Amino acid sequence: MFQEDGSSSVTSSPLQNFPMTLLSPAPTAAHPWLKELKPEERGLYLIHLLLNCSSLVAAGNLESANIALDQISGLASPQGDTMQRIAAYFSEALADRILRSWPGVYKAFNSTRVPAAAAEEIAIRRMFFELLPFMKVASVISNQAIVEAMEGEKMVHLIDLNAAQPAQWCALIQDLSARPEGPPHLRITAVHHRREVLDQMAHALSDTAENLDIPFQFNPIVVDTKVEKLDFEKLRVKTGEALAVISVMHLHTLLACEDDPRGGLSSSNDSGSSSPLSSPHSPGVESFLNAIWGLSPKLLVVTEHESDHNGRYLMERLGESLHFYAALFDCMESTLPRVSLERQRMEKMVLGEEIKNIIACEGTERRERHEKLEKWSQRLEVAGFAGVPLSYYAMLQAKRLLQGYKCDGYKIRDENGSAVVCWQDRPIYSVSAWRFRR
Amino acid sequence: MAASSSSAFLSSRDESEQQLPPPPANKRRRNQAGNPNPDAEVIALSPKTLMATNRFVCEVCNKGFQREQNLQLHRRGHNLPWKLRQKSTKEVKRKVYLCPEPSCVHHDPSRALGDLTGIKKHYSRKHGEKKYKCEKCSKKYAVNSDWKAHSKTCGTREYRCDCGTLFSRRDSFITHRAFCDALAQESARNLNPPSIGSHLLGLSQQDHMNQGALSSHDILRLGRPSPQYETLVSPGEFRPSPRPSLLHPNHDHDHQNQPPHNSMFPNKSSLQGLMHLPQLHMNNTSPNSSTGLFNLSFFPGNTNNTASTMDGVPHHSAAGEDSTLFSSGNLMSIAIPSLYSTSHGMQSPGGAQMSATALLQKAAQMGTSTSNNAGASSSLLKSFGKSPDHHSFGDGSIYNGGSGGGGNHLQDLMNSIAAAGVSPAASMFEQAEYRGFHGGNSNGLSSLEQAGRLTRDFLGVGEIVRSVREQQQQSGMDHHGKETQPFGGGSFR
């Protein structure tokens, strides 16, 4: 029975057709009813297929999941409308997850993959930074917080834990040079896993500082914090300097730890756990925060995704991430035309990779462990930091920036002194400032 | 401490704006605040001494006085010998005072303050505790006179913006109003996004830039918080303000070789900011393709880097250019694509496109509206609609098969969807999910109805199948076959 009907769909799979078409995917001959689906219906159907498939995958029912994936691939497309794209990336993530249950196959399948050229990925990420205002808003807010915290300071040391965009620091250098009391002696330590990024940043920042005649030092540190721990000695924090630590989309990677085989975290619920957190305590991030606290920074600015993608179970993560990335894909849709290759690349290399990591990976490999601000606030308070409310002027600048994008989907709101940037009603990123507290 | 000299030095709050060299020594000139006469006597007092209100104490009654003269006059009352010091005729050595706080600018002798009262007030203001609080607003002051002066004017002079916000200070009012105006005028100006786009399109031509002046000014204006904003309305009056550079077009990064057209200068810099898009790999796009939001042929060589891309020559390895592009660090470069979005945005093949977010919400609603109280096996959608219920997704045993509550809803859904006029199609059950089923066509069922059925109760699919079969039996359709495998329950054959 399966062969009769199934073969028609398997062999004349629509998959081959899709990469050729740049428009919405052409319906297949095997499923004429697909032609009849309006985009909204197709979108709804895709959602249900995705949910169904992921529950199958979570249950371990891989054969049925395979069939579900087949159907999804008949409808999804990275060049289609928003829901089709989302479905494409989520189904890819699910397929990746399935494949990992056969480690031999997985490794062989990926063994000859050539990683994307570093330059391309850097360019795509920069485009993402420029195109969508979220990261820029975070930069503006954190720069303002830094300028305010460093008022009157003569020696400023800035540590960027995930240094990717020189633009933020160029702007900060300009701000600091415009201070009434004159610029401080500025030192920036940047941490990143790619040497090229740090080289670019060194050039850009040194040029800016030189033009403005500011005493400036740049200290690059190449380390993949996902793989190895950051050696705090390398940061070379000196006494007497005012320290600001900036963490953009970085803290959550430290939550990666060994999960138990059922997909949960190895939580210690016993009374021995020192941290009164509602979430299982994660030793990695705790020790990191304690180490930062040990440097007694004047300011710590944390930017994180404002969504819980660190659930124990796949279905939780799927639900949350579907909503979250749907908002981001909608945002892309209203920013770039569908035919834009750059949009596709950004969706693939930035969003798609995050989705894949959230859905497909477990344990230490799952690094995109986004959590909401309230959990981060708890962790930071336990580690000895006190929240610094963002100033009116910082929020004002952020609002202006968003208005400059002439798209009324972007919203920003103040949540207990922290900023949350939203797309329509969906929170996307949060920016919060903290200070060392005894 | 002559009163006349104190006022000048009182103005030296913390930092002095001008750094003039000290005047020649033989001229007795009033120095700039914080830049004392080089041959003045430097006096460093301890904090305690500085803050002591009554340094001169009568030995008889221990009454304290701020000035020695007053103490002397007081001693007359005790019949004690007193001596009023006259102002000496010889040249009095100027005294300058240091702030005892080591981290303060005025701790350094070259930046000493010339007046004792001044240094006292400075120390209180900067390094002291703010003990005085205004009643009306919550402003705090360390120096009594400051507090009194403020209380006099607090609330007396108010500025109100059209939007209703109240200000007590003129400068903050003006800042706000500039911004507020921007809002008002932006909403008035939001009529023609394509026109703005066409201005951007015509960047290469000077005349286009001329026409584009106003809209670029709009864009320029968006980022300007300065009070001088109001003067920016007319092109050519571009006054850079000492405001944070994030909102400041980078006019100091003049990479262009273009004739410095003065009135166009602000446009250029803002447009330069606008054009801070990274170099793209144009390998796959032809220069003439209309896809090109990022077709940088729209943006001619106003930056030295983009010149080559204007020919549509693909740029490889954008690393070098990227750094220079971003060296200007203008975070306020406006996202041009968003301008296009209004014209190109929703390219729907037909009909209104729902955003993915809206679709998800709709799906969630459809899920929650099901009355399936299947206990542990609450439908995927039901949980999807709310925050995920952890316990329902334990492991494995999701498919407990729903209770039979869904049938009625299916009927309702089918009716509503049939009303929506979706054309009948081959049963997707047979061909798609339920491979095990032979296909008869379900005449009455449209594809969406079937989708709807799926949405009803994904998990309890067996129930769906059962109810579908019931329906079909009712409507006399072909039997779906004996296969009762729920969707996920087992292997399909």
PDB file of N, CA, C and O in Angstrom, chain B residues 91-146:
ATOM      1  N   GLU B  91      51.874  94.198  48.180  1.00  0.00           N
ATOM      2  CA  GLU B  91      51.230  93.292  47.214  1.00  0.00           C
ATOM      3  C   GLU B  91      50.879  91.976  47.904  1.00  0.00           C
ATOM      4  O   GLU B  91      51.732  91.282  48.419  1.00  0.00           O
ATOM      5  N   VAL B  92      49.675  91.737  47.948  1.00  0.00           N
ATOM      6  CA  VAL B  92      49.257  90.484  48.596  1.00  0.00           C
ATOM      7  C   VAL B  92      49.533  89.320  47.655  1.00  0.00           C
ATOM      8  O   VAL B  92      49.218  89.363  46.468  1.00  0.00           O
ATOM      9  N   LYS B  93      50.125  88.307  48.199  1.00  0.00           N
ATOM     10  CA  LYS B  93      50.395  87.131  47.396  1.00  0.00           C
ATOM     11  C   LYS B  93      49.089  86.409  47.105  1.00  0.00           C
ATOM     12  O   LYS B  93      48.308  86.150  48.013  1.00  0.00           O
ATOM     13  N   ARG B  94      48.905  86.156  45.881  1.00  0.00           N
ATOM     14  CA  ARG B  94      47.676  85.421  45.556  1.00  0.00           C
ATOM     15  C   ARG B  94      47.753  84.013  46.076  1.00  0.00           C
ATOM     16  O   ARG B  94      48.789  83.365  46.012  1.00  0.00           O
ATOM     17  N   LYS B  95      46.647  83.573  46.603  1.00  0.00           N
ATOM     18  CA  LYS B  95      46.616  82.204  47.074  1.00  0.00           C
ATOM     19  C   LYS B  95      45.681  81.388  46.186  1.00  0.00           C
ATOM     20  O   LYS B  95      44.604  81.850  45.809  1.00  0.00           O
ATOM     21  N   VAL B  96      46.118  80.204  45.886  1.00  0.00           N
ATOM     22  CA  VAL B  96      45.222  79.289  45.167  1.00  0.00           C
ATOM     23  C   VAL B  96      45.107  78.013  45.979  1.00  0.00           C
ATOM     24  O   VAL B  96      46.020  77.646  46.722  1.00  0.00           O
ATOM     25  N   TYR B  97      44.027  77.370  45.825  1.00  0.00           N
ATOM     26  CA  TYR B  97      43.735  76.234  46.677  1.00  0.00           C
ATOM     27  C   TYR B  97      43.582  74.974  45.854  1.00  0.00           C
ATOM     28  O   TYR B  97      43.106  74.985  44.725  1.00  0.00           O
ATOM     29  N   LEU B  98      43.951  73.890  46.497  1.00  0.00           N
ATOM     30  CA  LEU B  98      43.836  72.599  45.837  1.00  0.00           C
ATOM     31  C   LEU B  98      42.656  71.831  46.411  1.00  0.00           C
ATOM     32  O   LEU B  98      42.359  71.928  47.593  1.00  0.00           O
ATOM     33  N   CYS B  99      42.053  71.072  45.569  1.00  0.00           N
ATOM     34  CA  CYS B  99      41.013  70.182  46.048  1.00  0.00           C
ATOM     35  C   CYS B  99      41.666  68.969  46.694  1.00  0.00           C
ATOM     36  O   CYS B  99      42.546  68.360  46.091  1.00  0.00           O
ATOM     37  N   PRO B 100      41.274  68.623  47.883  1.00  0.00           N
ATOM     38  CA  PRO B 100      41.959  67.517  48.555  1.00  0.00           C
ATOM     39  C   PRO B 100      41.670  66.152  47.931  1.00  0.00           C
ATOM     40  O   PRO B 100      42.372  65.200  48.195  1.00  0.00           O
ATOM     41  N   GLU B 101      40.678  66.038  47.124  1.00  0.00           N
ATOM     42  CA  GLU B 101      40.324  64.754  46.533  1.00  0.00           C
ATOM     43  C   GLU B 101      41.339  64.397  45.454  1.00  0.00           C
ATOM     44  O   GLU B 101      41.473  65.105  44.464  1.00  0.00           O
ATOM     45  N   PRO B 102      42.056  63.303  45.585  1.00  0.00           N
ATOM     46  CA  PRO B 102      43.164  63.028  44.662  1.00  0.00           C
ATOM     47  C   PRO B 102      42.726  62.793  43.220  1.00  0.00           C
ATOM     48  O   PRO B 102      43.450  63.109  42.296  1.00  0.00           O
ATOM     49  N   SER B 103      41.550  62.272  43.065  1.00  0.00           N
ATOM     50  CA  SER B 103      41.146  61.969  41.697  1.00  0.00           C
ATOM     51  C   SER B 103      40.559  63.162  40.988  1.00  0.00           C
ATOM     52  O   SER B 103      40.152  63.081  39.843  1.00  0.00           O
ATOM     53  N   CYS B 104      40.495  64.267  41.683  1.00  0.00           N
ATOM     54  CA  CYS B 104      39.855  65.431  41.091  1.00  0.00           C
ATOM     55  C   CYS B 104      40.831  66.186  40.203  1.00  0.00           C
ATOM     56  O   CYS B 104      42.040  66.208  40.446  1.00  0.00           O
ATOM     57  N   VAL B 105      40.289  66.835  39.221  1.00  0.00           N
ATOM     58  CA  VAL B 105      41.125  67.620  38.303  1.00  0.00           C
ATOM     59  C   VAL B 105      41.847  68.727  39.052  1.00  0.00           C
ATOM     60  O   VAL B 105      43.011  69.024  38.790  1.00  0.00           O
ATOM     61  N   HIS B 106      41.152  69.290  40.019  1.00  0.00           N
ATOM     62  CA  HIS B 106      41.728  70.444  40.714  1.00  0.00           C
ATOM     63  C   HIS B 106      42.661  70.048  41.834  1.00  0.00           C
ATOM     64  O   HIS B 106      43.053  70.886  42.640  1.00  0.00           O
ATOM     65  N   HIS B 107      43.006  68.801  41.874  1.00  0.00           N
ATOM     66  CA  HIS B 107      43.996  68.373  42.851  1.00  0.00           C
ATOM     67  C   HIS B 107      45.394  68.741  42.383  1.00  0.00           C
ATOM     68  O   HIS B 107      46.323  68.846  43.172  1.00  0.00           O
ATOM     69  N   ASP B 108      45.495  68.937  41.120  1.00  0.00           N
ATOM     70  CA  ASP B 108      46.780  69.261  40.530  1.00  0.00           C
ATOM     71  C   ASP B 108      47.042  70.766  40.651  1.00  0.00           C
ATOM     72  O   ASP B 108      46.159  71.568  40.365  1.00  0.00           O
ATOM     73  N   PRO B 109      48.208  71.153  41.062  1.00  0.00           N
ATOM     74  CA  PRO B 109      48.474  72.583  41.275  1.00  0.00           C
ATOM     75  C   PRO B 109      48.272  73.438  40.028  1.00  0.00           C
ATOM     76  O   PRO B 109      47.894  74.601  40.143  1.00  0.00           O
ATOM     77  N   SER B 110      48.461  72.824  38.888  1.00  0.00           N
ATOM     78  CA  SER B 110      48.289  73.642  37.686  1.00  0.00           C
ATOM     79  C   SER B 110      46.821  73.928  37.401  1.00  0.00           C
ATOM     80  O   SER B 110      46.492  74.726  36.544  1.00  0.00           O
ATOM     81  N   ARG B 111      45.951  73.226  38.091  1.00  0.00           N
ATOM     82  CA  ARG B 111      44.533  73.470  37.892  1.00  0.00           C
ATOM     83  C   ARG B 111      43.871  73.897  39.192  1.00  0.00           C
ATOM     84  O   ARG B 111      42.723  73.609  39.430  1.00  0.00           O
ATOM     85  N   ALA B 112      44.609  74.567  40.013  1.00  0.00           N
ATOM     86  CA  ALA B 112      44.050  74.937  41.323  1.00  0.00           C
ATOM     87  C   ALA B 112      43.006  76.044  41.154  1.00  0.00           C
ATOM     88  O   ALA B 112      43.024  76.818  40.196  1.00  0.00           O
ATOM     89  N   LEU B 113      42.151  76.130  42.125  1.00  0.00           N
ATOM     90  CA  LEU B 113      41.130  77.171  42.124  1.00  0.00           C
ATOM     91  C   LEU B 113      41.560  78.313  43.025  1.00  0.00           C
ATOM     92  O   LEU B 113      42.208  78.109  44.040  1.00  0.00           O
ATOM     93  N   GLY B 114      41.138  79.501  42.654  1.00  0.00           N
ATOM     94  CA  GLY B 114      41.732  80.659  43.317  1.00  0.00           C
ATOM     95  C   GLY B 114      40.993  81.187  44.527  1.00  0.00           C
ATOM     96  O   GLY B 114      41.437  82.128  45.153  1.00  0.00           O
ATOM     97  N   ASP B 115      39.888  80.588  44.846  1.00  0.00           N
ATOM     98  CA  ASP B 115      39.102  81.182  45.901  1.00  0.00           C
ATOM     99  C   ASP B 115      38.738  80.139  46.935  1.00  0.00           C
ATOM    100  O   ASP B 115      38.331  79.040  46.597  1.00  0.00           O
ATOM    101  N   LEU B 116      38.866  80.506  48.173  1.00  0.00           N
ATOM    102  CA  LEU B 116      38.602  79.529  49.223  1.00  0.00           C
ATOM    103  C   LEU B 116      37.138  79.122  49.248  1.00  0.00           C
ATOM    104  O   LEU B 116      36.801  77.945  49.348  1.00  0.00           O
ATOM    105  N   THR B 117      36.282  80.098  49.156  1.00  0.00           N
ATOM    106  CA  THR B 117      34.854  79.760  49.123  1.00  0.00           C
ATOM    107  C   THR B 117      34.546  78.886  47.925  1.00  0.00           C
ATOM    108  O   THR B 117      33.769  77.931  48.008  1.00  0.00           O
ATOM    109  N   GLY B 118      35.220  79.236  46.835  1.00  0.00           N
ATOM    110  CA  GLY B 118      35.012  78.456  45.623  1.00  0.00           C
ATOM    111  C   GLY B 118      35.426  77.017  45.810  1.00  0.00           C
ATOM    112  O   GLY B 118      34.701  76.084  45.428  1.00  0.00           O
ATOM    113  N   ILE B 119      36.569  76.802  46.418  1.00  0.00           N
ATOM    114  CA  ILE B 119      37.036  75.435  46.562  1.00  0.00           C
ATOM    115  C   ILE B 119      36.162  74.689  47.562  1.00  0.00           C
ATOM    116  O   ILE B 119      35.913  73.488  47.433  1.00  0.00           O
ATOM    117  N   LYS B 120      35.657  75.386  48.523  1.00  0.00           N
ATOM    118  CA  LYS B 120      34.763  74.720  49.471  1.00  0.00           C
ATOM    119  C   LYS B 120      33.505  74.248  48.763  1.00  0.00           C
ATOM    120  O   LYS B 120      33.064  73.109  48.931  1.00  0.00           O
ATOM    121  N   LYS B 121      32.955  75.133  47.995  1.00  0.00           N
ATOM    122  CA  LYS B 121      31.718  74.754  47.307  1.00  0.00           C
ATOM    123  C   LYS B 121      31.983  73.656  46.295  1.00  0.00           C
ATOM    124  O   LYS B 121      31.188  72.717  46.148  1.00  0.00           O
ATOM    125  N   HIS B 122      33.111  73.768  45.614  1.00  0.00           N
ATOM    126  CA  HIS B 122      33.455  72.735  44.644  1.00  0.00           C
ATOM    127  C   HIS B 122      33.573  71.381  45.334  1.00  0.00           C
ATOM    128  O   HIS B 122      33.061  70.359  44.859  1.00  0.00           O
ATOM    129  N   TYR B 123      34.215  71.400  46.468  1.00  0.00           N
ATOM    130  CA  TYR B 123      34.422  70.122  47.154  1.00  0.00           C
ATOM    131  C   TYR B 123      33.089  69.522  47.594  1.00  0.00           C
ATOM    132  O   TYR B 123      32.842  68.329  47.470  1.00  0.00           O
ATOM    133  N   SER B 124      32.235  70.391  48.095  1.00  0.00           N
ATOM    134  CA  SER B 124      30.920  69.878  48.500  1.00  0.00           C
ATOM    135  C   SER B 124      30.168  69.337  47.300  1.00  0.00           C
ATOM    136  O   SER B 124      29.623  68.241  47.332  1.00  0.00           O
ATOM    137  N   ARG B 125      30.162  70.113  46.263  1.00  0.00           N
ATOM    138  CA  ARG B 125      29.346  69.727  45.109  1.00  0.00           C
ATOM    139  C   ARG B 125      29.818  68.435  44.498  1.00  0.00           C
ATOM    140  O   ARG B 125      29.034  67.561  44.163  1.00  0.00           O
ATOM    141  N   LYS B 126      31.133  68.378  44.297  1.00  0.00           N
ATOM    142  CA  LYS B 126      31.664  67.241  43.555  1.00  0.00           C
ATOM    143  C   LYS B 126      31.871  66.026  44.431  1.00  0.00           C
ATOM    144  O   LYS B 126      31.625  64.904  44.041  1.00  0.00           O
ATOM    145  N   HIS B 127      32.439  66.264  45.587  1.00  0.00           N
ATOM    146  CA  HIS B 127      32.855  65.123  46.385  1.00  0.00           C
ATOM    147  C   HIS B 127      32.079  64.977  47.673  1.00  0.00           C
ATOM    148  O   HIS B 127      32.410  64.172  48.513  1.00  0.00           O
ATOM    149  N   GLY B 128      31.112  65.801  47.826  1.00  0.00           N
ATOM    150  CA  GLY B 128      30.399  65.764  49.089  1.00  0.00           C
ATOM    151  C   GLY B 128      29.056  65.081  48.943  1.00  0.00           C
ATOM    152  O   GLY B 128      28.622  64.711  47.851  1.00  0.00           O
ATOM    153  N   GLU B 129      28.418  64.975  50.060  1.00  0.00           N
ATOM    154  CA  GLU B 129      27.121  64.320  50.077  1.00  0.00           C
ATOM    155  C   GLU B 129      26.037  65.355  49.825  1.00  0.00           C
ATOM    156  O   GLU B 129      26.119  66.480  50.292  1.00  0.00           O
ATOM    157  N   LYS B 130      25.061  64.963  49.071  1.00  0.00           N
ATOM    158  CA  LYS B 130      23.998  65.904  48.727  1.00  0.00           C
ATOM    159  C   LYS B 130      22.931  65.858  49.801  1.00  0.00           C
ATOM    160  O   LYS B 130      22.092  64.962  49.822  1.00  0.00           O
ATOM    161  N   LYS B 131      22.956  66.846  50.653  1.00  0.00           N
ATOM    162  CA  LYS B 131      22.079  66.791  51.812  1.00  0.00           C
ATOM    163  C   LYS B 131      20.798  67.571  51.621  1.00  0.00           C
ATOM    164  O   LYS B 131      19.867  67.413  52.377  1.00  0.00           O
ATOM    165  N   TYR B 132      20.780  68.445  50.655  1.00  0.00           N
ATOM    166  CA  TYR B 132      19.604  69.295  50.478  1.00  0.00           C
ATOM    167  C   TYR B 132      18.796  68.789  49.309  1.00  0.00           C
ATOM    168  O   TYR B 132      19.320  68.512  48.252  1.00  0.00           O
ATOM    169  N   LYS B 133      17.506  68.707  49.535  1.00  0.00           N
ATOM    170  CA  LYS B 133      16.657  68.172  48.475  1.00  0.00           C
ATOM    171  C   LYS B 133      15.552  69.153  48.188  1.00  0.00           C
ATOM    172  O   LYS B 133      14.924  69.685  49.088  1.00  0.00           O
ATOM    173  N   CYS B 134      15.331  69.370  46.922  1.00  0.00           N
ATOM    174  CA  CYS B 134      14.242  70.267  46.544  1.00  0.00           C
ATOM    175  C   CYS B 134      12.912  69.582  46.828  1.00  0.00           C
ATOM    176  O   CYS B 134      12.753  68.385  46.612  1.00  0.00           O
ATOM    177  N   GLU B 135      11.972  70.349  47.278  1.00  0.00           N
ATOM    178  CA  GLU B 135      10.693  69.726  47.628  1.00  0.00           C
ATOM    179  C   GLU B 135       9.882  69.380  46.402  1.00  0.00           C
ATOM    180  O   GLU B 135       9.203  68.367  46.367  1.00  0.00           O
ATOM    181  N   LYS B 136       9.935  70.263  45.433  1.00  0.00           N
ATOM    182  CA  LYS B 136       9.038  70.062  44.288  1.00  0.00           C
ATOM    183  C   LYS B 136       9.535  68.967  43.373  1.00  0.00           C
ATOM    184  O   LYS B 136       8.816  68.037  43.043  1.00  0.00           O
ATOM    185  N   CYS B 137      10.755  69.096  42.936  1.00  0.00           N
ATOM    186  CA  CYS B 137      11.322  68.004  42.161  1.00  0.00           C
ATOM    187  C   CYS B 137      12.244  67.245  43.089  1.00  0.00           C
ATOM    188  O   CYS B 137      12.378  67.594  44.235  1.00  0.00           O
ATOM    189  N   SER B 138      12.889  66.239  42.638  1.00  0.00           N
ATOM    190  CA  SER B 138      13.678  65.440  43.563  1.00  0.00           C
ATOM    191  C   SER B 138      15.160  65.731  43.439  1.00  0.00           C
ATOM    192  O   SER B 138      15.990  64.902  43.760  1.00  0.00           O
ATOM    193  N   LYS B 139      15.458  66.930  43.015  1.00  0.00           N
ATOM    194  CA  LYS B 139      16.862  67.222  42.777  1.00  0.00           C
ATOM    195  C   LYS B 139      17.568  67.466  44.103  1.00  0.00           C
ATOM    196  O   LYS B 139      17.058  68.162  44.978  1.00  0.00           O
ATOM    197  N   LYS B 140      18.778  66.948  44.195  1.00  0.00           N
ATOM    198  CA  LYS B 140      19.506  67.053  45.447  1.00  0.00           C
ATOM    199  C   LYS B 140      20.720  67.941  45.273  1.00  0.00           C
ATOM    200  O   LYS B 140      21.350  67.949  44.220  1.00  0.00           O
ATOM    201  N   TYR B 141      21.067  68.619  46.323  1.00  0.00           N
ATOM    202  CA  TYR B 141      22.208  69.534  46.277  1.00  0.00           C
ATOM    203  C   TYR B 141      23.072  69.366  47.498  1.00  0.00           C
ATOM    204  O   TYR B 141      22.587  69.040  48.567  1.00  0.00           O
ATOM    205  N   ALA B 142      24.374  69.612  47.294  1.00  0.00           N
ATOM    206  CA  ALA B 142      25.273  69.543  48.433  1.00  0.00           C
ATOM    207  C   ALA B 142      25.458  70.906  49.069  1.00  0.00           C
ATOM    208  O   ALA B 142      25.734  71.005  50.262  1.00  0.00           O
ATOM    209  N   VAL B 143      25.327  71.940  48.268  1.00  0.00           N
ATOM    210  CA  VAL B 143      25.594  73.298  48.754  1.00  0.00           C
ATOM    211  C   VAL B 143      24.267  73.999  49.004  1.00  0.00           C
ATOM    212  O   VAL B 143      23.368  73.980  48.180  1.00  0.00           O
ATOM    213  N   ASN B 144      24.183  74.599  50.140  1.00  0.00           N
ATOM    214  CA  ASN B 144      22.930  75.225  50.554  1.00  0.00           C
ATOM    215  C   ASN B 144      22.483  76.298  49.572  1.00  0.00           C
ATOM    216  O   ASN B 144      21.313  76.373  49.196  1.00  0.00           O
ATOM    217  N   SER B 145      23.431  77.110  49.157  1.00  0.00           N
ATOM    218  CA  SER B 145      23.045  78.216  48.277  1.00  0.00           C
ATOM    219  C   SER B 145      22.537  77.699  46.940  1.00  0.00           C
ATOM    220  O   SER B 145      21.606  78.262  46.364  1.00  0.00           O
ATOM    221  N   ASP B 146      23.134  76.619  46.459  1.00  0.00           N
ATOM    222  CA  ASP B 146      22.631  76.042  45.208  1.00  0.00           C
ATOM    223  C   ASP B 146      21.188  75.613  45.382  1.00  0.00           C
ATOM    224  O   ASP B 146      20.324  75.837  44.527  1.00  0.00           O
TER     225      ASP B 146
END
